[in-house]
Amino acid sequence: MRAQRASGAFARAVLSALIALWFCGAARADPRVDYLLHCAGCHLENGRGDPPRVPDLRRDLDVFGTDRAGRAYLTQVPGAAQVPIDDAALARVLNWMLREFYPDRRFAAFDGDEVGRTRHTILADPLKRRRQLLAAISSNRPDQIP
């Protein structure tokens, strides 16, 4: 029953985003709308995901957002690297996600140039790369990040 309500709420949120896009071209600049259209299908509206296959954005995203290799990783995961929005729009989505899921933390903002430099490196195994990064970052050995 709870899953049906969550599914219905998600469908209504996506429908609202699509209606906003249809009637207002400016809505395309809204990173929350881009998140709902391009990310929430897997990570869900609240970022919960479906661990371990689809990571929970409310866990560890903050760690990646403060590390050079972690920031690159966020731009290279398949959903980000292949989303049909430009680099500046993806930067806005990443910034929105960090603010939304970690409101008490401060992060250096992503910009289109940073995203453009790293986004096009294809990750053969994003979950393996995630584990490597988390291990290196948590051991305070960023110099050991492969």
XYZ file of N, CA and C in Angstrom:
438
model
N 0.823 -1.188 0.000
C 0.000 0.000 0.000
C 0.873 1.261 0.000
N 1.902 1.261 0.890
C 2.798 2.405 0.967
C 3.544 2.587 -0.356
N 3.953 1.488 -0.978
C 4.660 1.557 -2.266
C 3.750 2.153 -3.335
N 2.458 1.803 -3.312
C 1.522 2.356 -4.288
C 1.369 3.857 -4.102
N 1.291 4.303 -2.832
C 1.184 5.746 -2.573
C 2.434 6.470 -3.039
N 3.613 5.898 -2.741
C 4.868 6.512 -3.165
C 4.947 6.553 -4.680
N 4.530 5.473 -5.327
C 4.547 5.423 -6.788
C 3.599 6.467 -7.366
N 2.430 6.613 -6.772
C 1.466 7.608 -7.226
C 1.984 9.017 -7.028
N 2.639 9.260 -5.893
C 3.210 10.584 -5.628
C 4.318 10.892 -6.629
N 5.134 9.899 -6.926
C 6.206 10.083 -7.901
C 5.612 10.390 -9.275
N 4.612 9.639 -9.670
C 3.977 9.862 -10.978
C 3.380 11.262 -11.057
N 2.752 11.718 -9.975
C 2.192 13.072 -9.961
C 3.292 14.125 -10.057
N 4.424 13.890 -9.371
C 5.537 14.850 -9.430
C 6.106 14.937 -10.838
N 6.286 13.797 -11.486
C 6.813 13.798 -12.856
C 5.811 14.451 -13.797
N 4.537 14.136 -13.641
C 3.512 14.752 -14.476
C 3.499 16.263 -14.285
N 3.618 16.717 -13.054
C 3.669 18.164 -12.793
C 4.869 18.791 -13.480
N 6.008 18.107 -13.424
C 7.213 18.629 -14.083
C 7.008 18.706 -15.591
N 6.410 17.688 -16.168
C 6.164 17.695 -17.613
C 5.198 18.804 -18.012
N 4.176 19.010 -17.219
C 3.219 20.090 -17.497
C 3.929 21.437 -17.410
N 4.782 21.590 -16.399
C 5.527 22.844 -16.274
C 6.406 23.078 -17.495
N 7.039 22.031 -17.977
C 7.869 22.169 -19.178
C 7.037 22.522 -20.392
N 5.888 21.936 -20.507
C 5.021 22.171 -21.659
C 4.544 23.617 -21.715
N 4.118 24.127 -20.566
C 3.525 25.468 -20.538
C 4.515 26.590 -20.285
N 5.683 26.259 -19.817
C 6.629 27.320 -19.456
C 8.042 26.896 -19.811
N 8.552 27.414 -20.884
C 9.902 27.068 -21.318
C 10.942 27.379 -20.267
N 10.696 28.351 -19.409
C 11.654 28.703 -18.362
C 11.809 27.584 -17.346
N 10.845 26.711 -17.245
C 10.935 25.612 -16.284
C 12.102 24.693 -16.603
N 12.553 24.714 -17.838
C 13.688 23.863 -18.201
C 14.936 24.235 -17.431
N 15.027 25.446 -16.956
C 16.188 25.894 -16.201
C 16.101 25.486 -14.736
N 15.014 24.893 -14.310
C 14.816 24.508 -12.918
C 15.503 23.169 -12.668
N 16.540 23.134 -11.825
C 17.247 21.878 -11.599
C 16.390 20.810 -10.925
N 15.407 21.215 -10.136
C 14.527 20.216 -9.524
C 13.712 19.504 -10.607
N 13.259 20.247 -11.591
C 12.517 19.647 -12.701
C 13.430 18.690 -13.461
N 14.659 19.118 -13.730
C 15.603 18.227 -14.417
C 15.872 16.976 -13.586
N 15.997 17.137 -12.268
C 16.187 15.965 -11.396
C 14.993 15.018 -11.535
N 13.789 15.562 -11.445
C 12.599 14.710 -11.541
C 12.518 14.008 -12.899
N 12.864 14.707 -13.943
C 12.764 14.128 -15.284
C 13.875 13.132 -15.593
N 15.082 13.386 -15.102
C 16.222 12.604 -15.543
C 16.865 11.724 -14.477
N 16.593 11.965 -13.208
C 17.271 11.227 -12.135
C 16.309 10.430 -11.259
N 15.132 10.991 -11.026
C 14.199 10.398 -10.066
C 13.647 9.053 -10.525
N 13.733 8.760 -11.796
C 13.269 7.454 -12.271
C 14.005 6.321 -11.600
N 15.278 6.504 -11.300
C 16.070 5.483 -10.606
C 16.290 5.826 -9.135
N 16.627 7.090 -8.861
C 16.957 7.481 -7.490
C 15.729 7.883 -6.682
N 14.583 7.938 -7.322
C 13.307 8.299 -6.707
C 13.285 9.776 -6.319
N 12.097 10.261 -6.110
C 11.911 11.690 -5.847
C 12.693 12.157 -4.627
N 12.779 11.309 -3.606
C 13.462 11.706 -2.373
C 14.927 11.286 -2.334
N 15.467 10.731 -3.421
C 16.874 10.343 -3.478
C 17.176 8.976 -2.910
N 16.165 8.265 -2.444
C 16.345 6.985 -1.751
C 16.999 5.911 -2.613
N 16.751 5.908 -3.905
C 17.338 4.900 -4.780
C 16.845 3.500 -4.467
N 17.656 2.519 -4.820
C 17.360 1.103 -4.573
C 18.688 0.393 -4.316
N 19.315 0.697 -3.154
C 20.634 0.131 -2.879
C 20.613 -1.402 -2.898
N 21.693 -2.044 -3.297
C 22.954 -1.438 -3.710
C 23.011 -1.107 -5.206
N 22.034 -1.565 -5.966
C 22.060 -1.342 -7.418
C 21.973 0.134 -7.777
N 21.077 0.852 -7.139
C 20.928 2.299 -7.366
C 21.183 2.982 -6.025
N 22.332 3.642 -5.882
C 22.706 4.223 -4.590
C 21.704 5.259 -4.072
N 21.625 5.301 -2.747
C 20.826 6.290 -2.032
C 21.601 7.603 -2.050
N 21.046 8.633 -2.663
C 21.734 9.911 -2.766
C 21.844 10.628 -1.424
N 21.092 10.169 -0.452
C 21.140 10.788 0.869
C 22.306 10.246 1.695
N 23.038 9.276 1.128
C 24.218 8.715 1.781
C 25.411 8.868 0.841
N 26.479 9.418 1.331
C 27.771 9.500 0.640
C 27.860 10.548 -0.450
N 26.756 11.071 -0.923
C 26.837 12.112 -1.946
C 27.650 13.290 -1.415
N 27.499 13.584 -0.124
C 28.250 14.684 0.477
C 29.749 14.410 0.465
N 30.139 13.156 0.663
C 31.558 12.786 0.626
C 32.113 13.043 -0.768
N 31.384 12.624 -1.775
C 31.827 12.836 -3.153
C 31.870 14.322 -3.509
N 30.939 15.077 -2.981
C 30.858 16.497 -3.310
C 32.002 17.331 -2.779
N 32.790 16.766 -1.854
C 33.904 17.513 -1.272
C 35.262 16.959 -1.687
N 35.288 16.026 -2.589
C 36.538 15.393 -3.025
C 36.683 15.542 -4.533
N 37.875 15.879 -4.998
C 38.114 16.102 -6.434
C 37.705 14.891 -7.268
N 38.178 13.712 -6.910
C 37.833 12.507 -7.678
C 36.359 12.160 -7.501
N 35.825 12.428 -6.319
C 34.410 12.171 -6.076
C 33.516 13.070 -6.911
N 33.919 14.313 -7.062
C 33.152 15.251 -7.889
C 33.157 14.792 -9.341
N 34.314 14.344 -9.815
C 34.389 13.826 -11.185
C 33.471 12.620 -11.328
N 33.488 11.743 -10.331
C 32.633 10.555 -10.357
C 31.162 10.941 -10.517
N 30.724 11.955 -9.780
C 29.317 12.367 -9.854
C 28.918 12.796 -11.264
N 29.859 13.314 -12.023
C 29.557 13.727 -13.394
C 29.657 12.568 -14.382
N 30.275 11.459 -13.948
C 30.561 10.350 -14.852
C 29.639 9.147 -14.697
N 28.843 9.095 -13.629
C 27.921 7.965 -13.499
C 26.999 7.987 -14.714
N 26.557 6.833 -15.180
C 25.804 6.798 -16.446
C 24.634 7.774 -16.526
N 23.860 7.882 -15.475
C 22.713 8.788 -15.521
C 23.105 10.230 -15.704
N 24.234 10.642 -15.131
C 24.698 12.023 -15.282
C 25.420 12.214 -16.608
N 26.313 11.304 -16.920
C 27.121 11.451 -18.137
C 26.265 11.443 -19.394
N 25.163 10.706 -19.366
C 24.365 10.509 -20.574
C 23.053 11.283 -20.592
N 22.791 12.057 -19.549
C 21.531 12.801 -19.505
C 21.523 13.848 -20.626
N 20.392 14.012 -21.304
C 20.344 14.931 -22.451
C 20.145 16.402 -22.057
N 21.015 16.876 -21.156
C 21.039 18.297 -20.799
C 22.490 18.752 -20.926
N 22.701 20.052 -21.077
C 24.068 20.529 -21.262
C 24.832 20.534 -19.937
N 26.130 20.818 -20.027
C 27.003 20.759 -18.855
C 26.569 21.727 -17.756
N 26.156 22.919 -18.127
C 25.720 23.906 -17.131
C 24.453 23.433 -16.418
N 23.532 22.832 -17.154
C 22.300 22.322 -16.535
C 22.607 21.161 -15.603
N 23.539 20.275 -16.011
C 23.922 19.176 -15.122
C 24.586 19.727 -13.863
N 25.407 20.752 -13.995
C 26.020 21.378 -12.820
C 24.937 21.897 -11.871
N 23.904 22.520 -12.433
C 22.805 23.020 -11.586
C 22.080 21.872 -10.882
N 21.891 20.761 -11.567
C 21.235 19.596 -10.939
C 22.098 19.066 -9.798
N 23.388 18.916 -10.034
C 24.283 18.421 -8.979
C 24.284 19.359 -7.778
N 24.335 20.663 -8.030
C 24.286 21.644 -6.933
C 22.959 21.551 -6.185
N 21.869 21.393 -6.916
C 20.553 21.273 -6.275
C 20.517 20.025 -5.400
N 21.031 18.908 -5.921
C 21.021 17.655 -5.147
C 21.810 17.811 -3.849
N 22.984 18.394 -3.922
C 23.793 18.573 -2.719
C 23.089 19.466 -1.706
N 22.480 20.550 -2.171
C 21.739 21.441 -1.244
C 20.489 20.756 -0.701
N 19.796 20.012 -1.549
C 18.542 19.366 -1.149
C 18.762 18.246 -0.130
N 19.744 17.397 -0.386
C 19.949 16.224 0.454
C 20.897 16.469 1.626
N 21.636 17.584 1.593
C 22.581 17.926 2.663
C 22.476 19.414 2.987
N 21.332 19.852 3.480
C 21.104 21.297 3.674
C 22.030 21.939 4.702
N 22.623 21.157 5.582
C 23.484 21.715 6.623
C 24.960 21.730 6.236
N 25.284 21.284 5.032
C 26.686 21.238 4.574
C 26.920 22.302 3.518
N 28.152 22.729 3.421
C 28.553 23.679 2.382
C 29.420 22.939 1.369
N 29.193 23.227 0.112
C 29.938 22.602 -0.979
C 30.369 23.663 -1.973
N 31.528 23.439 -2.577
C 31.906 24.283 -3.709
C 30.929 23.966 -4.834
N 30.414 24.985 -5.465
C 29.428 24.780 -6.528
C 30.090 24.180 -7.769
N 29.385 23.247 -8.381
C 29.779 22.752 -9.694
C 29.485 23.859 -10.701
N 30.266 23.920 -11.770
C 29.924 24.797 -12.883
C 30.047 24.002 -14.176
N 29.565 24.573 -15.240
C 29.545 23.876 -16.520
C 30.926 23.471 -17.000
N 31.952 24.292 -16.717
C 33.309 23.955 -17.144
C 33.822 22.704 -16.435
N 33.606 22.635 -15.117
C 34.045 21.449 -14.370
C 33.335 20.204 -14.891
N 32.040 20.292 -15.064
C 31.274 19.147 -15.566
C 31.772 18.751 -16.952
N 32.005 19.725 -17.818
C 32.453 19.445 -19.178
C 33.809 18.767 -19.239
N 34.694 19.078 -18.282
C 36.031 18.462 -18.268
C 35.987 16.994 -17.869
N 35.000 16.594 -17.079
C 35.013 15.241 -16.513
C 33.883 14.343 -17.003
N 32.834 14.915 -17.476
C 31.609 14.183 -17.787
C 31.762 13.092 -18.837
N 32.641 13.273 -19.777
C 32.685 12.375 -20.928
C 33.613 11.177 -20.751
N 34.159 10.986 -19.549
C 34.929 9.787 -19.245
C 33.935 8.701 -18.852
N 33.921 7.634 -19.615
C 32.936 6.574 -19.400
C 33.400 5.642 -18.282
N 32.507 5.358 -17.343
C 32.799 4.413 -16.261
C 32.302 3.033 -16.663
N 33.212 2.082 -16.759
C 32.827 0.723 -17.128
C 32.019 0.070 -16.017
N 32.372 0.355 -14.762
C 31.687 -0.248 -13.616
C 31.512 0.827 -12.536
N 30.440 1.612 -12.622
C 30.264 2.726 -11.676
C 30.172 2.293 -10.217
N 29.577 1.134 -9.939
C 29.470 0.697 -8.545
C 30.835 0.313 -7.984
N 31.667 -0.320 -8.799
C 33.030 -0.648 -8.371
C 33.813 0.632 -8.117
N 33.693 1.600 -9.008
C 34.386 2.888 -8.846
C 33.912 3.585 -7.581
N 32.635 3.516 -7.303
C 32.072 4.108 -6.082
C 32.723 3.492 -4.848
N 32.822 2.152 -4.823
C 33.436 1.473 -3.674
C 34.907 1.886 -3.515
N 35.633 1.969 -4.632
C 37.040 2.380 -4.582
C 37.181 3.787 -4.005
N 36.369 4.687 -4.494
C 36.434 6.069 -4.027
C 36.092 6.181 -2.549
N 35.023 5.514 -2.129
C 34.628 5.584 -0.723
C 35.711 5.019 0.179
N 36.346 3.929 -0.235
C 37.413 3.328 0.567
C 38.595 4.292 0.678
N 38.995 4.889 -0.422
C 40.132 5.800 -0.411
C 39.825 7.067 0.390
N 38.638 7.602 0.206
C 38.269 8.828 0.907
C 38.120 8.564 2.401
N 37.478 7.451 2.777
C 37.242 7.170 4.193
C 38.536 6.834 4.935
N 39.545 6.359 4.209
C 40.823 6.071 4.855
C 41.712 7.317 4.894
N 41.145 8.458 4.472
C 41.882 9.721 4.423
C 43.140 9.613 3.571
N 43.035 8.836 2.508
C 44.160 8.658 1.603
C 43.732 8.994 0.190
N 43.338 10.250 -0.055
C 42.902 10.598 -1.413
C 43.994 10.379 -2.455
N 45.272 10.343 -2.015
C 46.347 10.073 -2.958
C 46.318 8.625 -3.446
N 45.550 7.788 -2.786
C 45.440 6.381 -3.168
C 44.253 6.104 -4.094
N 43.551 7.146 -4.485
C 42.408 6.957 -5.376
C 42.928 6.585 -6.753
N 42.484 5.422 -7.249
C 42.987 4.965 -8.563
C 42.492 5.835 -9.693
